[in-house]
Coordinates of C-alpha atoms and ligand atoms in Angstrom, one line a residue:
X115 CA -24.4 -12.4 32.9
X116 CA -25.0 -10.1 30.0
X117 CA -21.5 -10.6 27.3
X118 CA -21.1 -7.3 26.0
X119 CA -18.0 -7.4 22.8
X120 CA -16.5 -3.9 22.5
X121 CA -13.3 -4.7 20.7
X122 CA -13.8 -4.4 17.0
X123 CA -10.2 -2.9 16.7
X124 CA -8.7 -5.8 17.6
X125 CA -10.7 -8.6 15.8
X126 CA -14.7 -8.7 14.7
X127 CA -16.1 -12.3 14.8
X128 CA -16.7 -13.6 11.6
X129 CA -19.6 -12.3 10.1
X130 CA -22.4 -15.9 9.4
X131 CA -22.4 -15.1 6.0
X132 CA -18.7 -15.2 5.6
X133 CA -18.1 -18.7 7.2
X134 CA -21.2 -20.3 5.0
X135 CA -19.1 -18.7 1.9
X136 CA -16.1 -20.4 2.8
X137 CA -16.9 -24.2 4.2
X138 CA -17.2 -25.8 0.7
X139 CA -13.7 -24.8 0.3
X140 CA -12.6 -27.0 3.6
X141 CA -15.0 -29.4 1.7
X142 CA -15.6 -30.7 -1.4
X143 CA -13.7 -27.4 -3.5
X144 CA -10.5 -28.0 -1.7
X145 CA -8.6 -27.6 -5.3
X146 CA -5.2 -26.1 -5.1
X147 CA -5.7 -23.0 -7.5
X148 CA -2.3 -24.1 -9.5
X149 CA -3.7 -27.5 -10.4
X150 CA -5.2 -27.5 -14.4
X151 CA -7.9 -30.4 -13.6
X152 CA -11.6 -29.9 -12.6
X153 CA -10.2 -29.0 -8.5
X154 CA -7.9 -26.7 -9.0
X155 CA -10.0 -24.9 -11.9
X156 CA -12.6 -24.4 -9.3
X157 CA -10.2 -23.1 -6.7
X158 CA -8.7 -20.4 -9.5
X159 CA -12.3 -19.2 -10.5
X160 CA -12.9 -19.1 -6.0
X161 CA -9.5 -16.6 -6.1
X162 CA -10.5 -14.9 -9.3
X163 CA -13.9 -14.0 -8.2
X164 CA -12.8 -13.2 -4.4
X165 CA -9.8 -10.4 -6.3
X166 CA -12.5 -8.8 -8.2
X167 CA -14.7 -8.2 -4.8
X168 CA -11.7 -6.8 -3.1
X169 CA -10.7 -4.7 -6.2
X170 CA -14.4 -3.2 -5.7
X171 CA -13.2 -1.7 -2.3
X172 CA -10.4 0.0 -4.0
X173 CA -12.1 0.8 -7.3
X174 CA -8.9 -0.8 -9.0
X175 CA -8.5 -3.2 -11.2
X176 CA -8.1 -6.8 -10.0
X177 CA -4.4 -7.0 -11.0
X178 CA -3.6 -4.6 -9.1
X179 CA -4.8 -6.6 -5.4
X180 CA -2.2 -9.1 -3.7
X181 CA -3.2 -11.5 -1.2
X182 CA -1.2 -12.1 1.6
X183 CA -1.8 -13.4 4.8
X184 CA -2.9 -10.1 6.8
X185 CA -2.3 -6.6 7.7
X186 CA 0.6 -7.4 9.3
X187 CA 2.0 -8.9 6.0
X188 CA 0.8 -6.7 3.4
X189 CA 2.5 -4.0 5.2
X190 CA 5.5 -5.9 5.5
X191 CA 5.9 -6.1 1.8
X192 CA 4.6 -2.3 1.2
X193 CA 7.6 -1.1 3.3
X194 CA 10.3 -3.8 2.9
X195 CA 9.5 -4.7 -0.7
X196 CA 9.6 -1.1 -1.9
X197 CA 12.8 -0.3 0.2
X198 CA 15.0 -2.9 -1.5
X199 CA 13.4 -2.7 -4.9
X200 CA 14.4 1.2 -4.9
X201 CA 17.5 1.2 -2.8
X202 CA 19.6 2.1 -5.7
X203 CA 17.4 5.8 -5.7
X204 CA 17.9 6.3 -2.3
X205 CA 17.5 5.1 1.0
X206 CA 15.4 7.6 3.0
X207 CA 11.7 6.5 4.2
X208 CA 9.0 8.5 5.8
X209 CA 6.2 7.3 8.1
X210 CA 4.0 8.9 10.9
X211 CA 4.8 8.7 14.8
X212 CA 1.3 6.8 15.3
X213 CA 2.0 3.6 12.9
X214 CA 0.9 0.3 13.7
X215 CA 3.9 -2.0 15.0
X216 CA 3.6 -3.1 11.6
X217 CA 4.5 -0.8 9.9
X218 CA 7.0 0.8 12.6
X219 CA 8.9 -2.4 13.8
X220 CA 9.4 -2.8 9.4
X221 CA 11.3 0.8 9.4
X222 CA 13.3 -0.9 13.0
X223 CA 14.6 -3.2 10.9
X224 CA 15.0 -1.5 7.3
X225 CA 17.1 1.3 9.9
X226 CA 19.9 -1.9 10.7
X227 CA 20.4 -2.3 7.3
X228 CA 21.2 1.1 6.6
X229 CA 18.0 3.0 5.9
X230 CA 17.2 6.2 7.0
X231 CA 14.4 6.7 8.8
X232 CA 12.0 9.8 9.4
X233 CA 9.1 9.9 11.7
X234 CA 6.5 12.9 11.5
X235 CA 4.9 14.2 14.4
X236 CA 1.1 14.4 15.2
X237 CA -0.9 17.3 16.7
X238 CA -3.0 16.8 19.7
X239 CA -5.6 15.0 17.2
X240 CA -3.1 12.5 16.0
X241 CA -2.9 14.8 12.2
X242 CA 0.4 15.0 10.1
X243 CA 0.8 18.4 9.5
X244 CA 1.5 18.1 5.1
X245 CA 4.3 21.2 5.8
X246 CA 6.2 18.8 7.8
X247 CA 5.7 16.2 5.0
X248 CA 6.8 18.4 2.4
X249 CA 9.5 19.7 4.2
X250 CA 11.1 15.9 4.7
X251 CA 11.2 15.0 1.4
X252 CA 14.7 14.7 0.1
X253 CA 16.1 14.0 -3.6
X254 CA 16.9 9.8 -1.9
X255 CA 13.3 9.7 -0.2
X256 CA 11.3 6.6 -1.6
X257 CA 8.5 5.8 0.4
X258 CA 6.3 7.6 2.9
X259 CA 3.6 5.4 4.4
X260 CA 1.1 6.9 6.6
X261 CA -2.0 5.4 8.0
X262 CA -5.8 6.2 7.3
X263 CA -7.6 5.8 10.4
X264 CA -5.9 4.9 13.7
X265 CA -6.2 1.4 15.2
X266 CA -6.2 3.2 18.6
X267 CA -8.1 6.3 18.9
X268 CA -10.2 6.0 15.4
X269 CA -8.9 9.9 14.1
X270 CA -9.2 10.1 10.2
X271 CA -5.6 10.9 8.5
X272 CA -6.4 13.7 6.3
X273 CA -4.2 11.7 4.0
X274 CA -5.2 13.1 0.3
X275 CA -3.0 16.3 0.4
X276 CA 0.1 14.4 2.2
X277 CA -0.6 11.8 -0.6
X278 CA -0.8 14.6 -3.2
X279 CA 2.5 16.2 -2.1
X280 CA 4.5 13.0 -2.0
X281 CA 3.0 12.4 -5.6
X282 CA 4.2 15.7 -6.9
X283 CA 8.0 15.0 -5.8
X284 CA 7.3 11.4 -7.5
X285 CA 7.9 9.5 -4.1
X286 CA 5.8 6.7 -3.4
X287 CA 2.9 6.2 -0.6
X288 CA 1.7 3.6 0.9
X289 CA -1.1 3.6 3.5
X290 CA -2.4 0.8 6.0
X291 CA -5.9 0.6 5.6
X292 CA -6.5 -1.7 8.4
X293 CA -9.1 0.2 10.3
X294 CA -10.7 2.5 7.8
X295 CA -11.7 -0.6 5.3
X296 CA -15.2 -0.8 5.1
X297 CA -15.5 2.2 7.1
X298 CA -14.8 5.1 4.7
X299 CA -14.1 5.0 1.0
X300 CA -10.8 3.8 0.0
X301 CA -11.2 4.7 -4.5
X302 CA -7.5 5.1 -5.5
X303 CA -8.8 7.1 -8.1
X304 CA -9.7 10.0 -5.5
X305 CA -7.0 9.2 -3.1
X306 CA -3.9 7.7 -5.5
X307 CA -2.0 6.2 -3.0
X308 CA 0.6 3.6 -4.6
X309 CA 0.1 1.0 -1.6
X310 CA -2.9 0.3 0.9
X311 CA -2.7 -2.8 2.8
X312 CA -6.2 -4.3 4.5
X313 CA -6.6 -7.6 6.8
X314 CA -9.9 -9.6 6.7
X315 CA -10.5 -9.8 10.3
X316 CA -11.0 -6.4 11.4
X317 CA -14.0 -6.7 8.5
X318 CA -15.9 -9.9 10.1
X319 CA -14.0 -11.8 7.7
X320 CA -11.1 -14.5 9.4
X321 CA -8.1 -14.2 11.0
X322 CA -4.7 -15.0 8.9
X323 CA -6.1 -14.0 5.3
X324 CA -5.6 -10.3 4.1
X325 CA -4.5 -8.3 0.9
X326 CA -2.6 -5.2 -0.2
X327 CA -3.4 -2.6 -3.6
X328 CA -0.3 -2.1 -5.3
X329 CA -0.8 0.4 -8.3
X330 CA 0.3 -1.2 -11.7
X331 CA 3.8 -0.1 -12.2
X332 CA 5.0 -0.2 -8.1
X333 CA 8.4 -0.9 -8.6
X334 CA 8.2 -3.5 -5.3
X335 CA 10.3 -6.8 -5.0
X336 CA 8.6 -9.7 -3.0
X337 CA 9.4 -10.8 0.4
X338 CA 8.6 -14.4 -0.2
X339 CA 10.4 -16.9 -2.7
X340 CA 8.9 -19.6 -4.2
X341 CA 6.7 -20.6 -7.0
X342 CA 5.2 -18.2 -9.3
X343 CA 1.9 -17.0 -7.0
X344 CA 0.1 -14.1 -7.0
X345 CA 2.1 -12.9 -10.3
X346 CA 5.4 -13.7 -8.5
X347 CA 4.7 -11.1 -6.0
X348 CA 4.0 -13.3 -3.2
X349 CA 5.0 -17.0 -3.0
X350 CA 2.6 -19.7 -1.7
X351 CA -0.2 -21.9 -2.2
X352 CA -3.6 -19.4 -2.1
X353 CA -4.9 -19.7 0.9
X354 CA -8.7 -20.4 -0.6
X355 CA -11.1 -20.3 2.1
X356 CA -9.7 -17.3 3.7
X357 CA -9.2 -15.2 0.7
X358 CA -12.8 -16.1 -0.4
X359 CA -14.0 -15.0 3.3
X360 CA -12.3 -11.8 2.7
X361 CA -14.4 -11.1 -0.6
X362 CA -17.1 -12.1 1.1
X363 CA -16.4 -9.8 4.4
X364 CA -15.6 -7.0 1.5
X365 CA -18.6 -7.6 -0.5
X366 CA -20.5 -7.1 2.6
X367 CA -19.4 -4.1 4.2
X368 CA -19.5 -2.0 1.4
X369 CA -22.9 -3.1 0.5
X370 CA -24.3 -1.8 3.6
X371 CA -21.5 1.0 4.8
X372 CA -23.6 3.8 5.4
X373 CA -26.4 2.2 6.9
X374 CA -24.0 0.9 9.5
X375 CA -22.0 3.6 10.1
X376 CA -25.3 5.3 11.1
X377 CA -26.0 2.6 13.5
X378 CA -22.5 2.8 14.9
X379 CA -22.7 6.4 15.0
X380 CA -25.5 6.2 17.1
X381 CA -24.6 4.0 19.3
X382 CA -21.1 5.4 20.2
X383 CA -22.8 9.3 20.5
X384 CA -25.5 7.7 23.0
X385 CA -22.6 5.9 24.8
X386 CA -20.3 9.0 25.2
X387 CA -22.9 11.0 25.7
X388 CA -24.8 9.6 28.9
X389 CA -21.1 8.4 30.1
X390 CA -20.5 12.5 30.6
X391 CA -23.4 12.7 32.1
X392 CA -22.3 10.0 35.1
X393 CA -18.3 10.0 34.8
X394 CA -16.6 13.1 35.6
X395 CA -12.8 13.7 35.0
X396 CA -12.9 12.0 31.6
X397 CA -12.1 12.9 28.0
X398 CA -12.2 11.9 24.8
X399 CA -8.8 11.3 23.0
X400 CA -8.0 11.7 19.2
X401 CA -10.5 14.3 17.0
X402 CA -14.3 15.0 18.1
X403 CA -15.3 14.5 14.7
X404 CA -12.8 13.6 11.8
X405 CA -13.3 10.0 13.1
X406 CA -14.7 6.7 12.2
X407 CA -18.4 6.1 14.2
X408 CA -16.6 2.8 15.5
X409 CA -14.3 3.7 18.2
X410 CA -13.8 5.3 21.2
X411 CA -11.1 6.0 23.2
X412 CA -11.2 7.7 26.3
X413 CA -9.5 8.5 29.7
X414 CA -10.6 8.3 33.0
X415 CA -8.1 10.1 35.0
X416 CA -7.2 8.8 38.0
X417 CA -6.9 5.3 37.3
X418 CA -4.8 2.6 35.6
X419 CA -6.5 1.8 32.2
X420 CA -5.8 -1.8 32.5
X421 CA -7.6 -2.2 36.0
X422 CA -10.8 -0.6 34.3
X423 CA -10.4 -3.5 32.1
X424 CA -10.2 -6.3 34.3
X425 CA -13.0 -4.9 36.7
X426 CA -14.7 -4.5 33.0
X427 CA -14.4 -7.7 32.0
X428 CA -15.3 -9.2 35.6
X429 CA -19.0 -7.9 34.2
X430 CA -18.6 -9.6 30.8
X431 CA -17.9 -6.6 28.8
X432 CA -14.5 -6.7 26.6
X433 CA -12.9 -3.2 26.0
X434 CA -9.1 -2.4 25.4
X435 CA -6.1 0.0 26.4
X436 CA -4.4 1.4 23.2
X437 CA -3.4 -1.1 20.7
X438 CA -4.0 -5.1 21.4
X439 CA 0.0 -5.3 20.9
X440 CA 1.1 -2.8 23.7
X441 CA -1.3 -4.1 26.6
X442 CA 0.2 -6.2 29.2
X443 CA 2.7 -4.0 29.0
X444 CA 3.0 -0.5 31.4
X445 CA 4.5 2.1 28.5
X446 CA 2.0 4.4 27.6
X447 CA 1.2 3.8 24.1
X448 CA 3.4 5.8 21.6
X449 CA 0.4 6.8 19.4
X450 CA -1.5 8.9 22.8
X451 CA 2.5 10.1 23.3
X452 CA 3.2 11.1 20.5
X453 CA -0.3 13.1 20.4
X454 CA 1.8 14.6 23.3
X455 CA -1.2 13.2 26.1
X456 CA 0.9 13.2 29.7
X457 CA 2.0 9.6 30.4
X458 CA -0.9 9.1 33.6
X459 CA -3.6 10.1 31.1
X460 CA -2.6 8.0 28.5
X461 CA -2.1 4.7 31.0
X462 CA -6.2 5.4 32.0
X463 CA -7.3 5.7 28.7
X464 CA -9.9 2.8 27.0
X465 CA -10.7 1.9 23.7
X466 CA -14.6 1.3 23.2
X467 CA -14.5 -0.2 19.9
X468 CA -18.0 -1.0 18.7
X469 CA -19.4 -3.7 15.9
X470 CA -22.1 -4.0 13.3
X471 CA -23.9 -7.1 16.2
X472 CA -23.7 -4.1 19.1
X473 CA -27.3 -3.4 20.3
X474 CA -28.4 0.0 22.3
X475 CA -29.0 -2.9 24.9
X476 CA -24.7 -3.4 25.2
X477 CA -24.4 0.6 25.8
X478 CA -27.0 0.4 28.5
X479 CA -25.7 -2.1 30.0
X480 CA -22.0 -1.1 29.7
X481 CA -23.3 2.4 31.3
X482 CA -24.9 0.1 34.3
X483 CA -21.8 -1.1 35.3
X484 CA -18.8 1.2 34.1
X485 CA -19.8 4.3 36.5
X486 CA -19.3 2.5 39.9
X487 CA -16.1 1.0 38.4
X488 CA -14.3 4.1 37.9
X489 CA -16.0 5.2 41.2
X490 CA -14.4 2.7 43.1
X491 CA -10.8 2.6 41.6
X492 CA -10.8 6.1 42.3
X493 CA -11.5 6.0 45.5
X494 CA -8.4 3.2 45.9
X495 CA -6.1 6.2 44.1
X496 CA -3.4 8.1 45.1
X497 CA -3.3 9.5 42.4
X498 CA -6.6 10.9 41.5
X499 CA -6.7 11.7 45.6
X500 CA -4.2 14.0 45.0
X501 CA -5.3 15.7 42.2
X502 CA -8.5 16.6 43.7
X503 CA -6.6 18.8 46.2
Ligands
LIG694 C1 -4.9 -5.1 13.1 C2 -4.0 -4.1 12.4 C3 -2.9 -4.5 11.6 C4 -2.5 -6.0 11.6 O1 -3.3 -6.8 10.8 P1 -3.3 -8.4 11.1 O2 -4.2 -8.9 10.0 O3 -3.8 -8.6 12.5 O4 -1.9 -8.8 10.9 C5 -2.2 -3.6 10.9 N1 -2.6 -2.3 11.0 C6 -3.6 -1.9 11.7 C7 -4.0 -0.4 11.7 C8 -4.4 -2.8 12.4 O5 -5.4 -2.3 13.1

């Protein structure tokens, strides 16, 4: 049976490349970075070289990247670190309705110790309207942190005037990068956002290794204590293979970004495109076309979204329902909610997430089998019965 990957949201596999750059530090360059003999001087120059590739995505200087040990981290220390290193100007943080658990579950807990907490609504594309942004900030508001693209239905933020309001009121903002890295430009020169955090394995890089930007002058405090790592920001010996698969997985996608965004373009179009021409009842959540070429995701009314998956993966093809974190788990994801999606349409909706290995070949045969799926779990449906009356 054909094995057909189409869940690049939640992790890529590690691109060849990548793992050949990292092995000799498993090997024979196993240095710790801190040691001054011939070891560790080969591990610093590994770190070194692997900060100036990841400072190339940002178009920032190399001081200003932090490696920490994923998105899930480096988001943890935008939100947390700036909260308590400016609690003393106020209190009051800002983030969007469609975060990642990340960043959402960080406000949760920055809320019990006495934060204050505003979430922004989304239109029916998943967009922030900047009025409502604007409108929010108050004289004790430190931080607003609102994503690029969305991990779940691909929609590009049109983050650069909500970035340039909360820059003219002087409040800081952080963004999680996550899933527009390597995707679309990130230069903090054109979009001068004071945070961005990215994690290695959403970029064929591994799993466990990421980094965040934090513009020189952040007033941030770290989350972890220890010795004097990263410039104190973030305690811990380096973690050398990974962070050297992550400048390697950088390197690579933004040598070759447009030419596979082209190919991902094309293959998500041709997918969406013959799958209206055999599925009826289906549409296509987030914005038509302020979106990364990657992702896909898209209800089939009628039906459970996490049947479609199983049935799906009975045929070898791997697909998702909302975000990795929520599945397993019958709440409709707060992201299609909050994009104010009714609760059945957002339980049958599907991520397609596509990668740079996809061939036509995996649309084809995704299209083969996908049709008599929906066909058959809506003919088992109460639900869709009805509707049809
Ligand atoms: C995957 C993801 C994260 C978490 O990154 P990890 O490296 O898995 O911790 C954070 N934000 C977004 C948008 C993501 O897609």
């Amino acid at each position: 049976m054909r094995k057909v990957y189409l869940d690049h949201s939640a992790t890529t596999p590690v691109h060849p490349e990548v793992l050949e750059a990292m092995l000799p530090y498993y090997k024979e360059k196993f240095g710790n970075p801190s040691s001054i003999h011939e070891y560790g001087k080969v591990a610093k120059v590994a770190l070194e070289e692997a900060r100036e590739k990841v400072a190339k995505l940002f178009n920032c200087s190399p001081y200003e990247i932090y490696f920490t040990s994923g998105g899930t981290e480096s988001d943890n220390l935008a939100i947390k670190g700036v909260a308590f290193a400016n609690k003393k100007k106020g209190k009051h943080i800002i983030i969007s309705s469609v975060e990642h658990h990340a960043v959402l579950e960080s406000c949760k807990f920055l809320k019990k110790e006495g934060y204050e907490i505003t979430y922004l609504p989304v239109d029916q594309y998943g967009f922030v309207d900047p009025f409502d942004l604007k409108k929010n900030i108050k004289d004790d508001t430190i931080l607003v942190s609102i994503m690029h693209v969305n991990n779940e239905t691909g929609t590009i933020q049109p983050i650069e005037e909500l970035v340039r309001i909360a820059k003219e009121k002087g409040v800081y903002f952080h963004t999680d990068a996550v899933q527009s890295a390597g995707k679309i430009p990130i230069d903090v020169g054109k979009l001068p956002v004071d945070l961005a955090s990215i994690s290695a394995h959403k970029i064929y890089g591994p799993k466990g290794v990421g980094a965040i930007y934090i513009r020189k002058g952040t007033r941030i405090i770290p989350l972890s204590h220890g010795g004097h790592h990263e410039r104190s920001r973030r305690a811990g010996t380096e973690n050398i293979p990974g962070i050297v698969g992550l400048g390697e997985a950088v390197e690579m996608v933004l040598k070759d970004m447009d030419k596979h965004n082209k190919h991902l373009k094309n293959l998500t179009e041709t997918f969406f495109k013959k799958l209206k021409e055999t599925v009826k009842d289906i549409q296509l959540n987030g914005h038509p076309e302020k979106r990364i070429p990657s992702t896909l995701n898209i209800s089939f009314k009628g039906v459970e979204g996490e049947s479609i998956i199983l049935s799906l993966d009975m045929k070898g093809v791997a697909v998702a329902s909302g975000s990795a974190c929520t599945s397993g788990s019958l709440e409709p994801s707060h992201v299609l909610s909050a994009m104010r999606i009714e609760p059945a349409v957002a339980q049958s909706s599907i991520r397609f997430s596509f990668g740079r290995e996809n061939v036509i070949d995996d649309v084809d045969y995704t299209l083969s089998v996908l049709p008599e799926i929906i066909e058959r779990l809506r003919s088992m449906s109460p639900i869709y019965a009805q509707s049809k009356k």
